[in-house]
């Protein structure tokens, strides 16, 4: 870039880039600190059964409050991924989620938890093996011998499946043998290949919010989601609709036999205490 041509633009871009780089570097250091000091918080977004409206699951969503304000995961997760911190953060999230599963079990609440897994946590064979091994260490830390793994679902994304390693299939199958369910998150947003649905050992798909949003835009969008749902059901996959916000979206979801609904129309993500209060109320009423 020539400084003589458009000096102002040049300055503008470099200043922006510098600001960005500084922000990323400082967030990275603060993330590291947050990890050491365990100042992350887990939020829970209740997910309901479409037929009964009852809470059957929650998605565990990481929250990071820094200098009095929440930094959105879409901003800090990529930084954690690029620096490798995501591996330790991910382990902490699984530890917290598994602890919560044990607490819900003690209350006799039959609720599942879904935890997001970053593709970076599966970056290499070594990381994949360490991921599987981490469950033994976590259950030891939680002082349990037989953990109810059937209550735990791991949400992976298509970017992981693009790598198509046979080792990955072994790893996913190994997790499923424990009882863990595998869910394909944000379905339709990546380099979606329908063959993923048949070729990978998965139990569920989550239709991305962007598809649910577009349902209100007309029949062609409805036809697309209908086809994804029908194919998924034919393959025995459970379907969750993500980001349901309106009554008309709900109507569509119900008439297409989508089994689980997640969205602001029902619940927003909330701290654990609020989530447990809801579950206690539900247990009292049903
Ligand atoms: P995701 O896994 O697709 O999670 C669903 C996101 O959609 C959440 O955003 C949730 O709050 C939001 N959402 C759900 N229903 C609605 C709705 O009706 N309307 C709107 N506007 N939004 C809705 P959130 O919590 O900001 O998380 C964003 C992303 O960050 C997640 O997308 C996930 O990819 C990532 N993430 C969050 N926690 C973790 C974590 O513990 N580990 C990893 N690796 N990624 C995480
Ligand atoms: Mg998710
Ligand atoms: Mg999602
Ligand atoms: Mg999403």
Short mmCIF file of C-alpha atoms and ligand atoms in Angstrom, two decimals:
data_model
loop_
_atom_site.label_atom_id
_atom_site.label_comp_id
_atom_site.label_asym_id
_atom_site.label_seq_id
_atom_site.Cartn_x
_atom_site.Cartn_y
_atom_site.Cartn_z
CA UNK A 1 0.00 0.00 0.00
CA UNK A 2 1.36 3.36 -0.95
CA UNK A 3 1.23 6.03 1.67
CA UNK A 4 1.15 8.78 -0.92
CA UNK A 5 -2.05 7.45 -2.46
CA UNK A 6 -4.81 8.03 0.05
CA UNK A 7 -2.82 8.74 3.18
CA UNK A 8 -5.98 9.06 5.23
CA UNK A 9 -7.34 5.67 4.31
CA UNK A 10 -4.02 4.07 5.05
CA UNK A 11 -3.96 5.63 8.50
CA UNK A 12 -7.54 4.66 9.09
CA UNK A 13 -6.90 1.00 8.28
CA UNK A 14 -3.71 0.67 10.27
CA UNK A 15 -5.29 2.31 13.28
CA UNK A 16 -8.26 -0.02 13.10
CA UNK A 17 -6.01 -3.03 12.71
CA UNK A 18 -3.87 -1.96 15.61
CA UNK A 19 -6.91 -1.41 17.81
CA UNK A 20 -8.13 -4.85 16.86
CA UNK A 21 -4.80 -6.52 17.51
CA UNK A 22 -4.54 -4.76 20.85
CA UNK A 23 -8.03 -5.78 21.84
CA UNK A 24 -7.37 -9.39 20.87
CA UNK A 25 -4.08 -9.46 22.79
CA UNK A 26 -5.62 -7.94 25.87
CA UNK A 27 -8.68 -10.20 25.73
CA UNK A 28 -6.36 -13.16 25.39
CA UNK A 29 -4.48 -12.26 28.58
CA UNK A 30 -7.71 -11.63 30.42
CA UNK A 31 -9.18 -14.93 29.20
CA UNK A 32 -6.16 -16.71 30.59
CA UNK A 33 -6.68 -14.98 33.91
CA UNK A 34 -10.38 -15.79 33.87
CA UNK A 35 -9.49 -19.44 33.34
CA UNK A 36 -7.03 -19.43 36.27
CA UNK A 37 -9.40 -17.61 38.56
CA UNK A 38 -12.43 -19.54 37.34
CA UNK A 39 -14.49 -16.43 36.69
CA UNK A 40 -16.42 -17.92 33.78
CA UNK A 41 -20.03 -18.68 34.45
CA UNK A 42 -22.23 -21.34 32.89
CA UNK A 43 -25.68 -20.27 31.76
CA UNK A 44 -28.45 -22.71 30.91
CA UNK A 45 -31.01 -22.27 28.16
CA UNK A 46 -33.97 -24.60 28.73
CA UNK A 47 -35.10 -26.65 25.71
CA UNK A 48 -38.63 -28.02 25.63
CA UNK A 49 -40.27 -31.09 24.22
CA UNK A 50 -42.43 -29.83 21.36
CA UNK A 51 -45.36 -32.07 22.27
CA UNK A 52 -45.53 -31.50 26.03
CA UNK A 53 -43.91 -28.09 26.37
CA UNK A 54 -41.95 -29.47 29.32
CA UNK A 55 -38.26 -28.75 29.81
CA UNK A 56 -36.33 -31.86 28.79
CA UNK A 57 -32.87 -30.41 28.31
CA UNK A 58 -30.76 -27.29 28.51
CA UNK A 59 -27.89 -26.04 26.43
CA UNK A 60 -24.92 -24.98 28.51
CA UNK A 61 -23.64 -21.60 27.33
CA UNK A 62 -20.44 -20.00 28.54
CA UNK A 63 -20.64 -16.48 29.92
CA UNK A 64 -17.74 -14.20 30.66
CA UNK A 65 -18.23 -11.00 32.53
CA UNK A 66 -15.29 -8.71 32.27
CA UNK A 67 -14.99 -5.21 33.76
CA UNK A 68 -18.68 -5.33 34.59
CA UNK A 69 -19.88 -6.28 31.12
CA UNK A 70 -20.56 -9.50 29.28
CA UNK A 71 -18.26 -10.27 26.38
CA UNK A 72 -20.26 -12.40 23.92
CA UNK A 73 -18.96 -15.93 23.27
CA UNK A 74 -18.89 -15.19 19.56
CA UNK A 75 -16.12 -12.70 20.40
CA UNK A 76 -14.07 -14.59 22.99
CA UNK A 77 -14.44 -18.21 21.80
CA UNK A 78 -12.48 -17.54 18.56
CA UNK A 79 -9.67 -15.94 20.61
CA UNK A 80 -9.65 -18.94 22.95
CA UNK A 81 -9.56 -21.22 19.92
CA UNK A 82 -6.67 -19.48 18.20
CA UNK A 83 -4.57 -19.52 21.35
CA UNK A 84 -5.39 -23.09 22.34
CA UNK A 85 -6.97 -21.95 25.63
CA UNK A 86 -10.21 -23.50 24.40
CA UNK A 87 -8.95 -26.95 25.40
CA UNK A 88 -8.79 -26.04 29.09
CA UNK A 89 -11.91 -23.90 28.91
CA UNK A 90 -13.79 -26.75 27.26
CA UNK A 91 -12.71 -29.15 29.97
CA UNK A 92 -13.95 -26.72 32.64
CA UNK A 93 -17.29 -26.43 30.88
CA UNK A 94 -17.68 -30.23 30.79
CA UNK A 95 -16.71 -30.43 34.45
CA UNK A 96 -19.33 -27.84 35.39
CA UNK A 97 -22.00 -29.44 33.22
CA UNK A 98 -21.34 -32.91 34.61
CA UNK A 99 -21.48 -31.56 38.15
CA UNK A 100 -24.88 -30.05 37.31
CA UNK A 101 -26.08 -33.35 35.84
CA UNK A 102 -25.24 -35.06 39.14
CA UNK A 103 -27.13 -32.41 41.08
CA UNK A 104 -30.20 -32.78 38.84
CA UNK A 105 -29.99 -36.54 39.25
CA UNK A 106 -29.95 -36.11 43.05
CA UNK A 107 -33.17 -34.08 42.72
CA UNK A 108 -34.67 -36.76 40.47
CA UNK A 109 -35.05 -34.31 37.61
CA UNK A 110 -34.82 -36.21 34.29
CA UNK A 111 -33.06 -33.43 32.38
CA UNK A 112 -30.31 -33.67 29.74
CA UNK A 113 -27.54 -31.16 29.17
CA UNK A 114 -26.00 -30.23 25.83
CA UNK A 115 -22.47 -28.88 25.82
CA UNK A 116 -20.76 -27.16 22.89
CA UNK A 117 -17.49 -28.63 21.73
CA UNK A 118 -15.13 -26.60 19.58
CA UNK A 119 -13.59 -28.19 16.52
CA UNK A 120 -10.25 -26.97 17.92
CA UNK A 121 -10.66 -29.35 20.86
CA UNK A 122 -10.43 -32.16 18.29
CA UNK A 123 -7.64 -30.59 16.27
CA UNK A 124 -5.29 -33.56 16.37
CA UNK A 125 -5.47 -37.25 17.20
CA UNK A 126 -3.64 -36.45 20.45
CA UNK A 127 -6.25 -33.86 21.41
CA UNK A 128 -9.05 -36.24 20.48
CA UNK A 129 -7.60 -38.98 22.66
CA UNK A 130 -7.02 -36.52 25.51
CA UNK A 131 -10.63 -35.40 25.14
CA UNK A 132 -11.87 -38.97 25.62
CA UNK A 133 -9.47 -39.54 28.53
CA UNK A 134 -10.62 -36.33 30.22
CA UNK A 135 -13.89 -38.00 31.22
CA UNK A 136 -12.08 -40.42 33.51
CA UNK A 137 -10.26 -37.52 35.18
CA UNK A 138 -13.45 -35.46 35.48
CA UNK A 139 -15.48 -38.26 37.07
CA UNK A 140 -12.60 -38.87 39.46
CA UNK A 141 -12.64 -35.18 40.34
CA UNK A 142 -16.41 -35.41 40.87
CA UNK A 143 -15.87 -38.55 42.96
CA UNK A 144 -18.31 -40.74 41.04
CA UNK A 145 -17.76 -44.18 39.61
CA UNK A 146 -20.73 -44.55 37.30
CA UNK A 147 -21.65 -41.27 35.73
CA UNK A 148 -25.04 -41.03 33.94
CA UNK A 149 -23.48 -40.29 30.55
CA UNK A 150 -26.84 -40.76 28.83
CA UNK A 151 -27.76 -37.33 30.23
CA UNK A 152 -24.88 -35.65 28.40
CA UNK A 153 -24.97 -34.50 24.78
CA UNK A 154 -21.99 -33.00 22.96
CA UNK A 155 -22.74 -30.47 20.23
CA UNK A 156 -20.25 -30.59 17.39
CA UNK A 157 -20.31 -28.65 14.13
CA UNK A 158 -19.90 -29.53 10.49
CA UNK A 159 -16.41 -28.06 10.40
CA UNK A 160 -15.27 -31.04 12.46
CA UNK A 161 -16.80 -33.56 10.08
CA UNK A 162 -15.12 -31.95 7.07
CA UNK A 163 -11.87 -33.52 8.19
CA UNK A 164 -13.42 -36.97 7.72
CA UNK A 165 -10.83 -38.98 9.62
CA UNK A 166 -11.59 -42.56 10.43
CA UNK A 167 -9.99 -41.82 13.81
CA UNK A 168 -12.68 -39.22 14.45
CA UNK A 169 -15.41 -41.75 13.78
CA UNK A 170 -13.76 -44.11 16.29
CA UNK A 171 -13.61 -41.29 18.84
CA UNK A 172 -17.27 -40.35 18.37
CA UNK A 173 -18.27 -44.00 18.58
CA UNK A 174 -16.19 -44.39 21.73
CA UNK A 175 -18.05 -41.50 23.33
CA UNK A 176 -21.39 -42.96 22.25
CA UNK A 177 -20.52 -46.33 23.75
CA UNK A 178 -20.26 -44.56 27.11
CA UNK A 179 -23.80 -43.31 26.52
CA UNK A 180 -22.94 -39.77 25.43
CA UNK A 181 -25.12 -38.40 22.62
CA UNK A 182 -23.69 -36.49 19.68
CA UNK A 183 -25.57 -33.56 18.20
CA UNK A 184 -24.78 -31.71 14.99
CA UNK A 185 -25.12 -28.01 15.86
CA UNK A 186 -25.91 -25.11 13.54
CA UNK A 187 -26.91 -27.56 10.82
CA UNK A 188 -27.05 -25.91 7.43
CA UNK A 189 -24.62 -23.07 8.04
CA UNK A 190 -21.35 -24.77 7.19
CA UNK A 191 -20.33 -26.57 4.05
CA UNK A 192 -23.35 -28.71 4.63
CA UNK A 193 -23.25 -32.05 3.11
CA UNK A 194 -26.28 -34.24 3.53
CA UNK A 195 -23.98 -37.24 3.52
CA UNK A 196 -22.70 -36.16 6.96
CA UNK A 197 -26.06 -37.17 8.33
CA UNK A 198 -25.71 -40.73 7.10
CA UNK A 199 -21.96 -41.22 7.40
CA UNK A 200 -21.21 -39.94 10.89
CA UNK A 201 -22.30 -41.47 14.18
CA UNK A 202 -24.65 -38.75 15.39
CA UNK A 203 -27.91 -38.81 17.34
CA UNK A 204 -29.41 -35.38 16.76
CA UNK A 205 -29.30 -32.36 14.55
CA UNK A 206 -30.02 -28.78 15.50
CA UNK A 207 -31.46 -26.69 12.70
CA UNK A 208 -29.72 -23.35 12.79
CA UNK A 209 -31.59 -20.24 13.82
CA UNK A 210 -30.99 -18.65 10.41
CA UNK A 211 -33.29 -21.29 8.83
CA UNK A 212 -35.93 -20.78 11.49
CA UNK A 213 -35.75 -17.01 10.92
CA UNK A 214 -36.37 -17.42 7.20
CA UNK A 215 -39.47 -19.57 7.70
CA UNK A 216 -41.48 -16.37 7.89
CA UNK A 217 -40.21 -15.39 4.43
CA UNK A 218 -42.13 -17.97 2.47
CA UNK A 219 -42.82 -21.44 1.18
CA UNK A 220 -39.44 -22.10 -0.40
CA UNK A 221 -37.74 -21.73 2.97
CA UNK A 222 -40.34 -23.94 4.59
CA UNK A 223 -39.77 -26.62 1.94
CA UNK A 224 -36.05 -26.62 2.67
CA UNK A 225 -36.51 -27.15 6.41
CA UNK A 226 -39.22 -29.76 5.79
CA UNK A 227 -36.81 -31.75 3.63
CA UNK A 228 -34.02 -31.58 6.25
CA UNK A 229 -36.43 -32.70 8.96
CA UNK A 230 -37.83 -35.57 6.91
CA UNK A 231 -34.37 -36.83 5.98
CA UNK A 232 -33.22 -36.59 9.61
CA UNK A 233 -36.22 -38.50 10.86
CA UNK A 234 -35.72 -41.17 8.21
CA UNK A 235 -32.19 -41.58 9.61
CA UNK A 236 -33.56 -41.82 13.17
CA UNK A 237 -32.08 -38.50 14.24
CA UNK A 238 -33.83 -36.31 16.78
CA UNK A 239 -34.36 -32.76 15.53
CA UNK A 240 -34.10 -29.58 17.57
CA UNK A 241 -35.19 -26.19 16.22
CA UNK A 242 -32.85 -23.42 17.35
CA UNK A 243 -33.91 -19.81 17.86
CA UNK A 244 -37.70 -20.12 17.78
CA UNK A 245 -39.02 -16.66 18.55
CA UNK A 246 -42.51 -16.41 17.03
CA UNK A 247 -45.82 -18.22 17.22
CA UNK A 248 -45.79 -18.87 13.46
CA UNK A 249 -42.36 -20.51 13.72
CA UNK A 250 -43.67 -22.61 16.58
CA UNK A 251 -46.67 -23.70 14.51
CA UNK A 252 -44.38 -24.79 11.68
CA UNK A 253 -42.11 -26.68 14.07
CA UNK A 254 -45.03 -28.52 15.64
CA UNK A 255 -46.64 -29.48 12.33
CA UNK A 256 -43.33 -30.92 11.12
CA UNK A 257 -42.84 -33.11 14.19
CA UNK A 258 -39.61 -31.46 15.23
CA UNK A 259 -39.06 -32.96 18.68
CA UNK A 260 -37.29 -30.26 20.68
CA UNK A 261 -37.54 -26.48 20.70
CA UNK A 262 -34.97 -23.95 21.85
CA UNK A 263 -35.70 -20.26 21.60
CA UNK A 264 -36.60 -17.01 23.24
CA UNK A 265 -40.31 -17.78 22.68
CA UNK A 266 -39.87 -20.21 25.59
CA UNK A 267 -36.70 -19.38 27.50
CA UNK A 268 -33.54 -17.33 27.29
CA UNK A 269 -30.23 -18.53 28.72
CA UNK A 270 -30.19 -18.02 32.50
CA UNK A 271 -27.95 -18.53 35.52
CA UNK A 272 -28.04 -21.93 37.21
CA UNK A 273 -30.12 -20.78 40.18
CA UNK A 274 -32.92 -19.55 37.92
CA UNK A 275 -32.74 -22.76 35.87
CA UNK A 276 -32.99 -24.92 39.00
CA UNK A 277 -35.94 -22.85 40.25
CA UNK A 278 -37.77 -23.62 36.99
CA UNK A 279 -36.99 -27.32 37.28
CA UNK A 280 -38.18 -27.42 40.88
CA UNK A 281 -41.45 -25.78 39.86
CA UNK A 282 -41.87 -28.18 36.94
CA UNK A 283 -41.26 -31.18 39.21
CA UNK A 284 -43.86 -29.89 41.66
CA UNK A 285 -46.50 -29.45 38.93
CA UNK A 286 -45.93 -32.71 37.03
P1 LIG B 1 -24.78 -22.09 19.60
O1 LIG B 1 -24.14 -23.30 20.13
O2 LIG B 1 -25.47 -22.22 18.29
O3 LIG B 1 -25.78 -21.61 20.75
C1 LIG B 1 -27.04 -21.05 20.52
C2 LIG B 1 -26.95 -19.54 20.56
O4 LIG B 1 -28.19 -19.00 20.12
C3 LIG B 1 -26.72 -18.97 21.97
O5 LIG B 1 -25.98 -17.77 21.86
C4 LIG B 1 -28.16 -18.69 22.42
O6 LIG B 1 -28.22 -17.71 23.44
C5 LIG B 1 -28.74 -18.17 21.13
N1 LIG B 1 -30.20 -18.30 21.06
C6 LIG B 1 -30.97 -19.34 21.41
N2 LIG B 1 -32.27 -19.10 21.17
C7 LIG B 1 -32.33 -17.86 20.63
C8 LIG B 1 -33.42 -17.04 20.15
O7 LIG B 1 -34.58 -17.39 20.17
N3 LIG B 1 -33.06 -15.81 19.66
C9 LIG B 1 -31.77 -15.37 19.62
N4 LIG B 1 -31.53 -14.16 19.12
N5 LIG B 1 -30.74 -16.12 20.05
C10 LIG B 1 -31.02 -17.36 20.55
P2 LIG B 1 -24.69 -17.46 22.76
O8 LIG B 1 -24.92 -17.94 24.16
O9 LIG B 1 -24.33 -16.04 22.53
O10 LIG B 1 -23.56 -18.38 22.14
C11 LIG B 1 -23.07 -18.16 20.85
C12 LIG B 1 -22.19 -19.28 20.40
O11 LIG B 1 -20.99 -19.33 21.17
C13 LIG B 1 -22.81 -20.66 20.54
O12 LIG B 1 -23.72 -20.90 19.48
C14 LIG B 1 -21.57 -21.53 20.50
O13 LIG B 1 -21.15 -21.73 19.19
C15 LIG B 1 -20.56 -20.65 21.23
N6 LIG B 1 -20.45 -21.12 22.63
C16 LIG B 1 -21.16 -20.76 23.72
N7 LIG B 1 -20.74 -21.43 24.83
C17 LIG B 1 -19.74 -22.25 24.42
C18 LIG B 1 -18.88 -23.21 25.09
O14 LIG B 1 -18.99 -23.50 26.29
N8 LIG B 1 -17.93 -23.83 24.30
C19 LIG B 1 -17.80 -23.57 22.96
N9 LIG B 1 -16.86 -24.23 22.28
N10 LIG B 1 -18.60 -22.69 22.32
C20 LIG B 1 -19.56 -22.04 23.02
MG1 LIG B 2 -24.78 -25.13 20.52
MG1 LIG B 3 -26.46 -23.89 17.66
MG1 LIG B 4 -26.26 -21.33 16.19
#
